[in-house]
């Protein structure tokens, strides 16, 4: 068999290394976008649940203490 000269083998390795770096850059961008998207989606769900719980607590406080609390007191409780 004919073996290519050493310089040709080095050039092929360098060319493959360049392709690997480009592929890694593309895939890494996609993976990081997916991961950060999942974190962001989880944060949206958490905030939505937090707002729903605050509204529920404010409604309960308003119903239970109908005669003793003012609207500003209920708003403060919901904000906290």
PDB file of N, CA, C and O in Angstrom:
ATOM      1  N   UNK A   1       0.833  -1.183   0.000  1.00  0.00           N
ATOM      2  CA  UNK A   1       0.000   0.000   0.000  1.00  0.00           C
ATOM      3  C   UNK A   1       0.874   1.241   0.000  1.00  0.00           C
ATOM      4  O   UNK A   1       1.958   1.256   0.552  1.00  0.00           O
ATOM      5  N   UNK A   2       0.312   2.262  -0.553  1.00  0.00           N
ATOM      6  CA  UNK A   2       1.009   3.541  -0.630  1.00  0.00           C
ATOM      7  C   UNK A   2       0.594   4.395   0.562  1.00  0.00           C
ATOM      8  O   UNK A   2      -0.582   4.638   0.786  1.00  0.00           O
ATOM      9  N   UNK A   3       1.553   4.855   1.343  1.00  0.00           N
ATOM     10  CA  UNK A   3       1.280   5.713   2.491  1.00  0.00           C
ATOM     11  C   UNK A   3       1.499   7.165   2.090  1.00  0.00           C
ATOM     12  O   UNK A   3       2.520   7.485   1.491  1.00  0.00           O
ATOM     13  N   UNK A   4       0.544   8.049   2.388  1.00  0.00           N
ATOM     14  CA  UNK A   4       0.729   9.455   2.028  1.00  0.00           C
ATOM     15  C   UNK A   4       1.872  10.063   2.838  1.00  0.00           C
ATOM     16  O   UNK A   4       2.166   9.619   3.938  1.00  0.00           O
ATOM     17  N   UNK A   5       2.506  11.052   2.277  1.00  0.00           N
ATOM     18  CA  UNK A   5       3.596  11.702   3.009  1.00  0.00           C
ATOM     19  C   UNK A   5       3.096  12.313   4.319  1.00  0.00           C
ATOM     20  O   UNK A   5       1.920  12.568   4.514  1.00  0.00           O
ATOM     21  N   UNK A   6       4.046  12.516   5.192  1.00  0.00           N
ATOM     22  CA  UNK A   6       3.732  13.022   6.526  1.00  0.00           C
ATOM     23  C   UNK A   6       3.045  14.393   6.474  1.00  0.00           C
ATOM     24  O   UNK A   6       2.141  14.680   7.258  1.00  0.00           O
ATOM     25  N   UNK A   7       3.420  15.248   5.551  1.00  0.00           N
ATOM     26  CA  UNK A   7       2.819  16.587   5.469  1.00  0.00           C
ATOM     27  C   UNK A   7       1.349  16.511   5.085  1.00  0.00           C
ATOM     28  O   UNK A   7       0.530  17.277   5.586  1.00  0.00           O
ATOM     29  N   UNK A   8       1.001  15.561   4.206  1.00  0.00           N
ATOM     30  CA  UNK A   8      -0.411  15.414   3.823  1.00  0.00           C
ATOM     31  C   UNK A   8      -1.246  14.943   5.010  1.00  0.00           C
ATOM     32  O   UNK A   8      -2.375  15.390   5.211  1.00  0.00           O
ATOM     33  N   UNK A   9      -0.691  14.031   5.801  1.00  0.00           N
ATOM     34  CA  UNK A   9      -1.420  13.557   6.981  1.00  0.00           C
ATOM     35  C   UNK A   9      -1.637  14.695   7.983  1.00  0.00           C
ATOM     36  O   UNK A   9      -2.703  14.819   8.578  1.00  0.00           O
ATOM     37  N   UNK A  10      -0.644  15.546   8.182  1.00  0.00           N
ATOM     38  CA  UNK A  10      -0.787  16.689   9.082  1.00  0.00           C
ATOM     39  C   UNK A  10      -1.850  17.661   8.585  1.00  0.00           C
ATOM     40  O   UNK A  10      -2.643  18.190   9.362  1.00  0.00           O
ATOM     41  N   UNK A  11      -1.870  17.888   7.279  1.00  0.00           N
ATOM     42  CA  UNK A  11      -2.865  18.804   6.717  1.00  0.00           C
ATOM     43  C   UNK A  11      -4.267  18.248   6.900  1.00  0.00           C
ATOM     44  O   UNK A  11      -5.205  18.981   7.196  1.00  0.00           O
ATOM     45  N   UNK A  12      -4.448  16.959   6.724  1.00  0.00           N
ATOM     46  CA  UNK A  12      -5.774  16.351   6.923  1.00  0.00           C
ATOM     47  C   UNK A  12      -6.217  16.474   8.379  1.00  0.00           C
ATOM     48  O   UNK A  12      -7.377  16.742   8.663  1.00  0.00           O
ATOM     49  N   UNK A  13      -5.282  16.241   9.311  1.00  0.00           N
ATOM     50  CA  UNK A  13      -5.626  16.366  10.731  1.00  0.00           C
ATOM     51  C   UNK A  13      -6.050  17.794  11.062  1.00  0.00           C
ATOM     52  O   UNK A  13      -7.010  18.015  11.787  1.00  0.00           O
ATOM     53  N   UNK A  14      -5.317  18.760  10.523  1.00  0.00           N
ATOM     54  CA  UNK A  14      -5.665  20.153  10.779  1.00  0.00           C
ATOM     55  C   UNK A  14      -7.028  20.490  10.187  1.00  0.00           C
ATOM     56  O   UNK A  14      -7.815  21.203  10.799  1.00  0.00           O
ATOM     57  N   UNK A  15      -7.316  19.980   8.993  1.00  0.00           N
ATOM     58  CA  UNK A  15      -8.615  20.240   8.366  1.00  0.00           C
ATOM     59  C   UNK A  15      -9.741  19.619   9.187  1.00  0.00           C
ATOM     60  O   UNK A  15     -10.787  20.222   9.391  1.00  0.00           O
ATOM     61  N   UNK A  16      -9.524  18.404   9.685  1.00  0.00           N
ATOM     62  CA  UNK A  16     -10.544  17.750  10.519  1.00  0.00           C
ATOM     63  C   UNK A  16     -10.745  18.499  11.830  1.00  0.00           C
ATOM     64  O   UNK A  16     -11.858  18.598  12.330  1.00  0.00           O
ATOM     65  N   UNK A  17      -9.653  19.015  12.377  1.00  0.00           N
ATOM     66  CA  UNK A  17      -9.752  19.753  13.629  1.00  0.00           C
ATOM     67  C   UNK A  17     -10.601  21.011  13.431  1.00  0.00           C
ATOM     68  O   UNK A  17     -11.426  21.354  14.267  1.00  0.00           O
ATOM     69  N   UNK A  18     -10.452  21.679  12.309  1.00  0.00           N
ATOM     70  CA  UNK A  18     -11.254  22.863  12.012  1.00  0.00           C
ATOM     71  C   UNK A  18     -12.728  22.534  11.870  1.00  0.00           C
ATOM     72  O   UNK A  18     -13.593  23.257  12.349  1.00  0.00           O
ATOM     73  N   UNK A  19     -13.022  21.409  11.226  1.00  0.00           N
ATOM     74  CA  UNK A  19     -14.413  20.979  11.075  1.00  0.00           C
ATOM     75  C   UNK A  19     -15.005  20.641  12.431  1.00  0.00           C
ATOM     76  O   UNK A  19     -16.152  20.989  12.732  1.00  0.00           O
ATOM     77  N   UNK A  20     -14.237  20.006  13.287  1.00  0.00           N
ATOM     78  CA  UNK A  20     -14.722  19.648  14.622  1.00  0.00           C
ATOM     79  C   UNK A  20     -15.046  20.895  15.439  1.00  0.00           C
ATOM     80  O   UNK A  20     -16.046  20.930  16.163  1.00  0.00           O
ATOM     81  N   UNK A  21     -14.209  21.911  15.324  1.00  0.00           N
ATOM     82  CA  UNK A  21     -14.453  23.141  16.080  1.00  0.00           C
ATOM     83  C   UNK A  21     -15.737  23.814  15.601  1.00  0.00           C
ATOM     84  O   UNK A  21     -16.554  24.276  16.411  1.00  0.00           O
ATOM     85  N   UNK A  22     -15.951  23.843  14.300  1.00  0.00           N
ATOM     86  CA  UNK A  22     -17.171  24.464  13.752  1.00  0.00           C
ATOM     87  C   UNK A  22     -18.402  23.676  14.179  1.00  0.00           C
ATOM     88  O   UNK A  22     -19.408  24.253  14.599  1.00  0.00           O
ATOM     89  N   UNK A  23     -18.347  22.364  14.101  1.00  0.00           N
ATOM     90  CA  UNK A  23     -19.486  21.534  14.517  1.00  0.00           C
ATOM     91  C   UNK A  23     -19.779  21.722  16.001  1.00  0.00           C
ATOM     92  O   UNK A  23     -20.936  21.831  16.414  1.00  0.00           O
ATOM     93  N   UNK A  24     -18.734  21.771  16.808  1.00  0.00           N
ATOM     94  CA  UNK A  24     -18.927  21.975  18.242  1.00  0.00           C
ATOM     95  C   UNK A  24     -19.573  23.331  18.515  1.00  0.00           C
ATOM     96  O   UNK A  24     -20.463  23.439  19.354  1.00  0.00           O
ATOM     97  N   UNK A  25     -19.136  24.355  17.809  1.00  0.00           N
ATOM     98  CA  UNK A  25     -19.705  25.692  18.011  1.00  0.00           C
ATOM     99  C   UNK A  25     -21.189  25.712  17.657  1.00  0.00           C
ATOM    100  O   UNK A  25     -21.999  26.296  18.381  1.00  0.00           O
ATOM    101  N   UNK A  26     -21.555  25.075  16.578  1.00  0.00           N
ATOM    102  CA  UNK A  26     -22.967  25.060  16.161  1.00  0.00           C
ATOM    103  C   UNK A  26     -23.811  24.271  17.153  1.00  0.00           C
ATOM    104  O   UNK A  26     -24.859  24.734  17.611  1.00  0.00           O
ATOM    105  N   UNK A  27     -23.355  23.093  17.507  1.00  0.00           N
ATOM    106  CA  UNK A  27     -24.131  22.240  18.423  1.00  0.00           C
ATOM    107  C   UNK A  27     -24.195  22.860  19.807  1.00  0.00           C
ATOM    108  O   UNK A  27     -25.248  22.825  20.460  1.00  0.00           O
ATOM    109  N   UNK A  28     -23.091  23.442  20.265  1.00  0.00           N
ATOM    110  CA  UNK A  28     -23.082  24.056  21.589  1.00  0.00           C
ATOM    111  C   UNK A  28     -24.065  25.222  21.662  1.00  0.00           C
ATOM    112  O   UNK A  28     -24.768  25.384  22.672  1.00  0.00           O
ATOM    113  N   UNK A  29     -24.150  26.018  20.604  1.00  0.00           N
ATOM    114  CA  UNK A  29     -25.135  27.101  20.578  1.00  0.00           C
ATOM    115  C   UNK A  29     -26.551  26.573  20.702  1.00  0.00           C
ATOM    116  O   UNK A  29     -27.363  27.105  21.463  1.00  0.00           O
ATOM    117  N   UNK A  30     -26.864  25.535  19.961  1.00  0.00           N
ATOM    118  CA  UNK A  30     -28.214  24.970  20.017  1.00  0.00           C
ATOM    119  C   UNK A  30     -28.527  24.387  21.389  1.00  0.00           C
ATOM    120  O   UNK A  30     -29.616  24.599  21.935  1.00  0.00           O
ATOM    121  N   UNK A  31     -27.578  23.671  21.969  1.00  0.00           N
ATOM    122  CA  UNK A  31     -27.803  23.055  23.277  1.00  0.00           C
ATOM    123  C   UNK A  31     -27.974  24.124  24.355  1.00  0.00           C
ATOM    124  O   UNK A  31     -28.866  24.021  25.210  1.00  0.00           O
ATOM    125  N   UNK A  32     -27.134  25.159  24.316  1.00  0.00           N
ATOM    126  CA  UNK A  32     -27.257  26.222  25.318  1.00  0.00           C
ATOM    127  C   UNK A  32     -28.574  26.980  25.175  1.00  0.00           C
ATOM    128  O   UNK A  32     -29.197  27.333  26.184  1.00  0.00           O
ATOM    129  N   UNK A  33     -29.003  27.216  23.940  1.00  0.00           N
ATOM    130  CA  UNK A  33     -30.299  27.875  23.747  1.00  0.00           C
ATOM    131  C   UNK A  33     -31.428  27.016  24.315  1.00  0.00           C
ATOM    132  O   UNK A  33     -32.359  27.539  24.935  1.00  0.00           O
ATOM    133  N   UNK A  34     -31.365  25.716  24.117  1.00  0.00           N
ATOM    134  CA  UNK A  34     -32.389  24.815  24.646  1.00  0.00           C
ATOM    135  C   UNK A  34     -32.389  24.829  26.170  1.00  0.00           C
ATOM    136  O   UNK A  34     -33.446  24.935  26.797  1.00  0.00           O
ATOM    137  N   UNK A  35     -31.215  24.764  26.772  1.00  0.00           N
ATOM    138  CA  UNK A  35     -31.131  24.742  28.233  1.00  0.00           C
ATOM    139  C   UNK A  35     -31.638  26.059  28.830  1.00  0.00           C
ATOM    140  O   UNK A  35     -32.434  26.063  29.772  1.00  0.00           O
ATOM    141  N   UNK A  36     -31.182  27.185  28.287  1.00  0.00           N
ATOM    142  CA  UNK A  36     -31.640  28.466  28.819  1.00  0.00           C
ATOM    143  C   UNK A  36     -33.131  28.679  28.557  1.00  0.00           C
ATOM    144  O   UNK A  36     -33.824  29.305  29.356  1.00  0.00           O
ATOM    145  N   UNK A  37     -33.637  28.158  27.455  1.00  0.00           N
ATOM    146  CA  UNK A  37     -35.071  28.224  27.189  1.00  0.00           C
ATOM    147  C   UNK A  37     -35.863  27.451  28.229  1.00  0.00           C
ATOM    148  O   UNK A  37     -36.918  27.898  28.685  1.00  0.00           O
ATOM    149  N   UNK A  38     -35.355  26.279  28.611  1.00  0.00           N
ATOM    150  CA  UNK A  38     -36.030  25.497  29.647  1.00  0.00           C
ATOM    151  C   UNK A  38     -36.015  26.224  30.991  1.00  0.00           C
ATOM    152  O   UNK A  38     -37.016  26.224  31.714  1.00  0.00           O
ATOM    153  N   UNK A  39     -34.879  26.827  31.340  1.00  0.00           N
ATOM    154  CA  UNK A  39     -34.815  27.596  32.583  1.00  0.00           C
ATOM    155  C   UNK A  39     -35.802  28.754  32.562  1.00  0.00           C
ATOM    156  O   UNK A  39     -36.491  29.024  33.546  1.00  0.00           O
ATOM    157  N   UNK A  40     -35.868  29.449  31.449  1.00  0.00           N
ATOM    158  CA  UNK A  40     -36.763  30.592  31.332  1.00  0.00           C
ATOM    159  C   UNK A  40     -38.221  30.147  31.414  1.00  0.00           C
ATOM    160  O   UNK A  40     -39.042  30.799  32.066  1.00  0.00           O
ATOM    161  N   UNK A  41     -38.552  29.050  30.763  1.00  0.00           N
ATOM    162  CA  UNK A  41     -39.915  28.516  30.818  1.00  0.00           C
ATOM    163  C   UNK A  41     -40.274  28.113  32.249  1.00  0.00           C
ATOM    164  O   UNK A  41     -41.382  28.390  32.724  1.00  0.00           O
ATOM    165  N   UNK A  42     -39.342  27.497  32.955  1.00  0.00           N
ATOM    166  CA  UNK A  42     -39.580  27.129  34.355  1.00  0.00           C
ATOM    167  C   UNK A  42     -39.802  28.345  35.229  1.00  0.00           C
ATOM    168  O   UNK A  42     -40.646  28.343  36.126  1.00  0.00           O
ATOM    169  N   UNK A  43     -39.052  29.408  34.946  1.00  0.00           N
ATOM    170  CA  UNK A  43     -39.224  30.645  35.715  1.00  0.00           C
ATOM    171  C   UNK A  43     -40.593  31.266  35.463  1.00  0.00           C
ATOM    172  O   UNK A  43     -41.236  31.784  36.373  1.00  0.00           O
ATOM    173  N   UNK A  44     -41.065  31.225  34.219  1.00  0.00           N
ATOM    174  CA  UNK A  44     -42.390  31.757  33.897  1.00  0.00           C
ATOM    175  C   UNK A  44     -43.468  30.988  34.650  1.00  0.00           C
ATOM    176  O   UNK A  44     -44.385  31.583  35.222  1.00  0.00           O
ATOM    177  N   UNK A  45     -43.347  29.685  34.673  1.00  0.00           N
ATOM    178  CA  UNK A  45     -44.332  28.865  35.398  1.00  0.00           C
ATOM    179  C   UNK A  45     -44.286  29.175  36.896  1.00  0.00           C
ATOM    180  O   UNK A  45     -45.328  29.276  37.554  1.00  0.00           O
ATOM    181  N   UNK A  46     -43.075  29.347  37.443  1.00  0.00           N
ATOM    182  CA  UNK A  46     -42.946  29.663  38.868  1.00  0.00           C
ATOM    183  C   UNK A  46     -43.605  31.005  39.195  1.00  0.00           C
ATOM    184  O   UNK A  46     -44.352  31.126  40.180  1.00  0.00           O
ATOM    185  N   UNK A  47     -43.357  32.023  38.357  1.00  0.00           N
ATOM    186  CA  UNK A  47     -43.959  33.337  38.607  1.00  0.00           C
ATOM    187  C   UNK A  47     -45.480  33.301  38.470  1.00  0.00           C
ATOM    188  O   UNK A  47     -46.197  33.965  39.224  1.00  0.00           O
ATOM    189  N   UNK A  48     -45.944  32.522  37.508  1.00  0.00           N
ATOM    190  CA  UNK A  48     -47.399  32.393  37.338  1.00  0.00           C
ATOM    191  C   UNK A  48     -48.048  31.767  38.573  1.00  0.00           C
ATOM    192  O   UNK A  48     -49.102  32.224  39.038  1.00  0.00           O
ATOM    193  N   UNK A  49     -47.396  30.756  39.129  1.00  0.00           N
ATOM    194  CA  UNK A  49     -47.900  30.108  40.340  1.00  0.00           C
ATOM    195  C   UNK A  49     -47.842  31.065  41.531  1.00  0.00           C
ATOM    196  O   UNK A  49     -48.763  31.111  42.350  1.00  0.00           O
ATOM    197  N   UNK A  50     -46.788  31.855  41.610  1.00  0.00           N
ATOM    198  CA  UNK A  50     -46.645  32.821  42.690  1.00  0.00           C
ATOM    199  C   UNK A  50     -47.762  33.866  42.655  1.00  0.00           C
ATOM    200  O   UNK A  50     -48.358  34.197  43.682  1.00  0.00           O
ATOM    201  N   UNK A  51     -48.073  34.355  41.467  1.00  0.00           N
ATOM    202  CA  UNK A  51     -49.140  35.349  41.323  1.00  0.00           C
ATOM    203  C   UNK A  51     -50.499  34.731  41.652  1.00  0.00           C
ATOM    204  O   UNK A  51     -51.342  35.358  42.317  1.00  0.00           O
ATOM    205  N   UNK A  52     -50.713  33.503  41.222  1.00  0.00           N
ATOM    206  CA  UNK A  52     -51.983  32.836  41.525  1.00  0.00           C
ATOM    207  C   UNK A  52     -52.147  32.626  43.027  1.00  0.00           C
ATOM    208  O   UNK A  52     -53.243  32.844  43.581  1.00  0.00           O
ATOM    209  N   UNK A  53     -51.077  32.241  43.711  1.00  0.00           N
ATOM    210  CA  UNK A  53     -51.157  32.054  45.160  1.00  0.00           C
ATOM    211  C   UNK A  53     -51.406  33.372  45.881  1.00  0.00           C
ATOM    212  O   UNK A  53     -52.156  33.426  46.855  1.00  0.00           O
ATOM    213  N   UNK A  54     -50.776  34.452  45.413  1.00  0.00           N
ATOM    214  CA  UNK A  54     -50.993  35.756  46.045  1.00  0.00           C
ATOM    215  C   UNK A  54     -52.440  36.206  45.856  1.00  0.00           C
ATOM    216  O   UNK A  54     -53.064  36.737  46.789  1.00  0.00           O
ATOM    217  N   UNK A  55     -52.981  36.006  44.670  1.00  0.00           N
ATOM    218  CA  UNK A  55     -54.379  36.386  44.425  1.00  0.00           C
ATOM    219  C   UNK A  55     -55.327  35.547  45.277  1.00  0.00           C
ATOM    220  O   UNK A  55     -56.306  36.068  45.833  1.00  0.00           O
ATOM    221  N   UNK A  56     -55.021  34.277  45.406  1.00  0.00           N
ATOM    222  CA  UNK A  56     -55.855  33.387  46.228  1.00  0.00           C
ATOM    223  C   UNK A  56     -55.813  33.814  47.691  1.00  0.00           C
ATOM    224  O   UNK A  56     -56.847  33.867  48.380  1.00  0.00           O
ATOM    225  N   UNK A  57     -54.631  34.148  48.182  1.00  0.00           N
ATOM    226  CA  UNK A  57     -54.502  34.581  49.571  1.00  0.00           C
ATOM    227  C   UNK A  57     -55.221  35.904  49.806  1.00  0.00           C
ATOM    228  O   UNK A  57     -55.884  36.086  50.839  1.00  0.00           O
ATOM    229  N   UNK A  58     -55.106  36.825  48.858  1.00  0.00           N
ATOM    230  CA  UNK A  58     -55.808  38.097  48.997  1.00  0.00           C
ATOM    231  C   UNK A  58     -57.314  37.923  48.977  1.00  0.00           C
ATOM    232  O   UNK A  58     -58.036  38.570  49.745  1.00  0.00           O
ATOM    233  N   UNK A  59     -57.820  37.061  48.116  1.00  0.00           N
ATOM    234  CA  UNK A  59     -59.267  36.813  48.048  1.00  0.00           C
ATOM    235  C   UNK A  59     -59.765  36.175  49.338  1.00  0.00           C
ATOM    236  O   UNK A  59     -60.826  36.548  49.864  1.00  0.00           O
ATOM    237  N   UNK A  60     -58.994  35.243  49.863  1.00  0.00           N
ATOM    238  CA  UNK A  60     -59.392  34.590  51.113  1.00  0.00           C
ATOM    239  C   UNK A  60     -59.416  35.596  52.264  1.00  0.00           C
ATOM    240  O   UNK A  60     -60.347  35.621  53.071  1.00  0.00           O
ATOM    241  N   UNK A  61     -58.380  36.451  52.325  1.00  0.00           N
ATOM    242  CA  UNK A  61     -58.318  37.458  53.379  1.00  0.00           C
ATOM    243  C   UNK A  61     -59.494  38.429  53.275  1.00  0.00           C
ATOM    244  O   UNK A  61     -60.088  38.815  54.285  1.00  0.00           O
ATOM    245  N   UNK A  62     -59.864  38.792  52.067  1.00  0.00           N
ATOM    246  CA  UNK A  62     -60.977  39.719  51.864  1.00  0.00           C
ATOM    247  C   UNK A  62     -62.301  39.086  52.269  1.00  0.00           C
ATOM    248  O   UNK A  62     -63.166  39.752  52.848  1.00  0.00           O
ATOM    249  N   UNK A  63     -62.474  37.817  51.996  1.00  0.00           N
ATOM    250  CA  UNK A  63     -63.748  37.150  52.336  1.00  0.00           C
ATOM    251  C   UNK A  63     -63.850  36.911  53.835  1.00  0.00           C
ATOM    252  O   UNK A  63     -64.906  37.122  54.438  1.00  0.00           O
ATOM    253  N   UNK A  64     -62.756  36.482  54.448  1.00  0.00           N
ATOM    254  CA  UNK A  64     -62.800  36.166  55.877  1.00  0.00           C
ATOM    255  C   UNK A  64     -62.948  37.429  56.724  1.00  0.00           C
ATOM    256  O   UNK A  64     -63.690  37.444  57.706  1.00  0.00           O
ATOM    257  N   UNK A  65     -62.271  38.502  56.354  1.00  0.00           N
ATOM    258  CA  UNK A  65     -62.291  39.742  57.143  1.00  0.00           C
ATOM    259  C   UNK A  65     -63.047  40.842  56.401  1.00  0.00           C
ATOM    260  O   UNK A  65     -62.541  41.946  56.222  1.00  0.00           O
ATOM    261  N   UNK A  66     -64.274  40.576  56.022  1.00  0.00           N
ATOM    262  CA  UNK A  66     -65.044  41.515  55.215  1.00  0.00           C
ATOM    263  C   UNK A  66     -65.260  42.838  55.931  1.00  0.00           C
ATOM    264  O   UNK A  66     -65.124  43.912  55.340  1.00  0.00           O
ATOM    265  N   UNK A  67     -65.563  42.791  57.205  1.00  0.00           N
ATOM    266  CA  UNK A  67     -65.920  44.025  57.899  1.00  0.00           C
ATOM    267  C   UNK A  67     -64.737  44.713  58.572  1.00  0.00           C
ATOM    268  O   UNK A  67     -64.800  45.902  58.860  1.00  0.00           O
ATOM    269  N   UNK A  68     -63.665  44.019  58.822  1.00  0.00           N
ATOM    270  CA  UNK A  68     -62.594  44.610  59.625  1.00  0.00           C
ATOM    271  C   UNK A  68     -61.427  45.180  58.808  1.00  0.00           C
ATOM    272  O   UNK A  68     -60.675  46.002  59.323  1.00  0.00           O
ATOM    273  N   UNK A  69     -61.232  44.779  57.563  1.00  0.00           N
ATOM    274  CA  UNK A  69     -60.078  45.235  56.777  1.00  0.00           C
ATOM    275  C   UNK A  69     -60.491  46.196  55.662  1.00  0.00           C
ATOM    276  O   UNK A  69     -61.568  46.083  55.103  1.00  0.00           O
ATOM    277  N   UNK A  70     -59.591  47.109  55.365  1.00  0.00           N
ATOM    278  CA  UNK A  70     -59.784  48.024  54.252  1.00  0.00           C
ATOM    279  C   UNK A  70     -59.151  47.414  52.996  1.00  0.00           C
ATOM    280  O   UNK A  70     -58.371  46.470  53.064  1.00  0.00           O
ATOM    281  N   UNK A  71     -59.451  48.010  51.855  1.00  0.00           N
ATOM    282  CA  UNK A  71     -58.887  47.533  50.599  1.00  0.00           C
ATOM    283  C   UNK A  71     -57.369  47.666  50.581  1.00  0.00           C
ATOM    284  O   UNK A  71     -56.661  46.806  50.078  1.00  0.00           O
ATOM    285  N   UNK A  72     -56.861  48.728  51.169  1.00  0.00           N
ATOM    286  CA  UNK A  72     -55.399  48.937  51.198  1.00  0.00           C
ATOM    287  C   UNK A  72     -54.697  47.844  52.006  1.00  0.00           C
ATOM    288  O   UNK A  72     -53.574  47.450  51.678  1.00  0.00           O
ATOM    289  N   UNK A  73     -55.345  47.364  53.070  1.00  0.00           N
ATOM    290  CA  UNK A  73     -54.764  46.275  53.866  1.00  0.00           C
ATOM    291  C   UNK A  73     -54.657  44.982  53.056  1.00  0.00           C
ATOM    292  O   UNK A  73     -53.651  44.278  53.114  1.00  0.00           O
ATOM    293  N   UNK A  74     -55.679  44.702  52.287  1.00  0.00           N
ATOM    294  CA  UNK A  74     -55.677  43.492  51.457  1.00  0.00           C
ATOM    295  C   UNK A  74     -54.641  43.618  50.347  1.00  0.00           C
ATOM    296  O   UNK A  74     -53.896  42.672  50.058  1.00  0.00           O
ATOM    297  N   UNK A  75     -54.553  44.801  49.747  1.00  0.00           N
ATOM    298  CA  UNK A  75     -53.564  45.033  48.690  1.00  0.00           C
ATOM    299  C   UNK A  75     -52.141  44.873  49.241  1.00  0.00           C
ATOM    300  O   UNK A  75     -51.273  44.293  48.577  1.00  0.00           O
ATOM    301  N   UNK A  76     -51.906  45.362  50.447  1.00  0.00           N
ATOM    302  CA  UNK A  76     -50.590  45.211  51.076  1.00  0.00           C
ATOM    303  C   UNK A  76     -50.267  43.757  51.325  1.00  0.00           C
ATOM    304  O   UNK A  76     -49.145  43.298  51.097  1.00  0.00           O
ATOM    305  N   UNK A  77     -51.247  42.997  51.788  1.00  0.00           N
ATOM    306  CA  UNK A  77     -51.044  41.579  52.031  1.00  0.00           C
ATOM    307  C   UNK A  77     -50.703  40.831  50.740  1.00  0.00           C
ATOM    308  O   UNK A  77     -49.799  40.007  50.722  1.00  0.00           O
ATOM    309  N   UNK A  78     -51.397  41.146  49.657  1.00  0.00           N
ATOM    310  CA  UNK A  78     -51.137  40.496  48.378  1.00  0.00           C
ATOM    311  C   UNK A  78     -49.757  40.879  47.852  1.00  0.00           C
ATOM    312  O   UNK A  78     -49.016  40.043  47.337  1.00  0.00           O
ATOM    313  N   UNK A  79     -49.369  42.127  48.018  1.00  0.00           N
ATOM    314  CA  UNK A  79     -48.060  42.590  47.547  1.00  0.00           C
ATOM    315  C   UNK A  79     -46.913  41.926  48.296  1.00  0.00           C
ATOM    316  O   UNK A  79     -45.867  41.650  47.722  1.00  0.00           O
ATOM    317  N   UNK A  80     -47.137  41.693  49.579  1.00  0.00           N
ATOM    318  CA  UNK A  80     -46.088  41.052  50.400  1.00  0.00           C
ATOM    319  C   UNK A  80     -46.000  39.584  50.052  1.00  0.00           C
ATOM    320  O   UNK A  80     -44.960  38.999  50.083  1.00  0.00           O
TER     321      UNK A  80
END
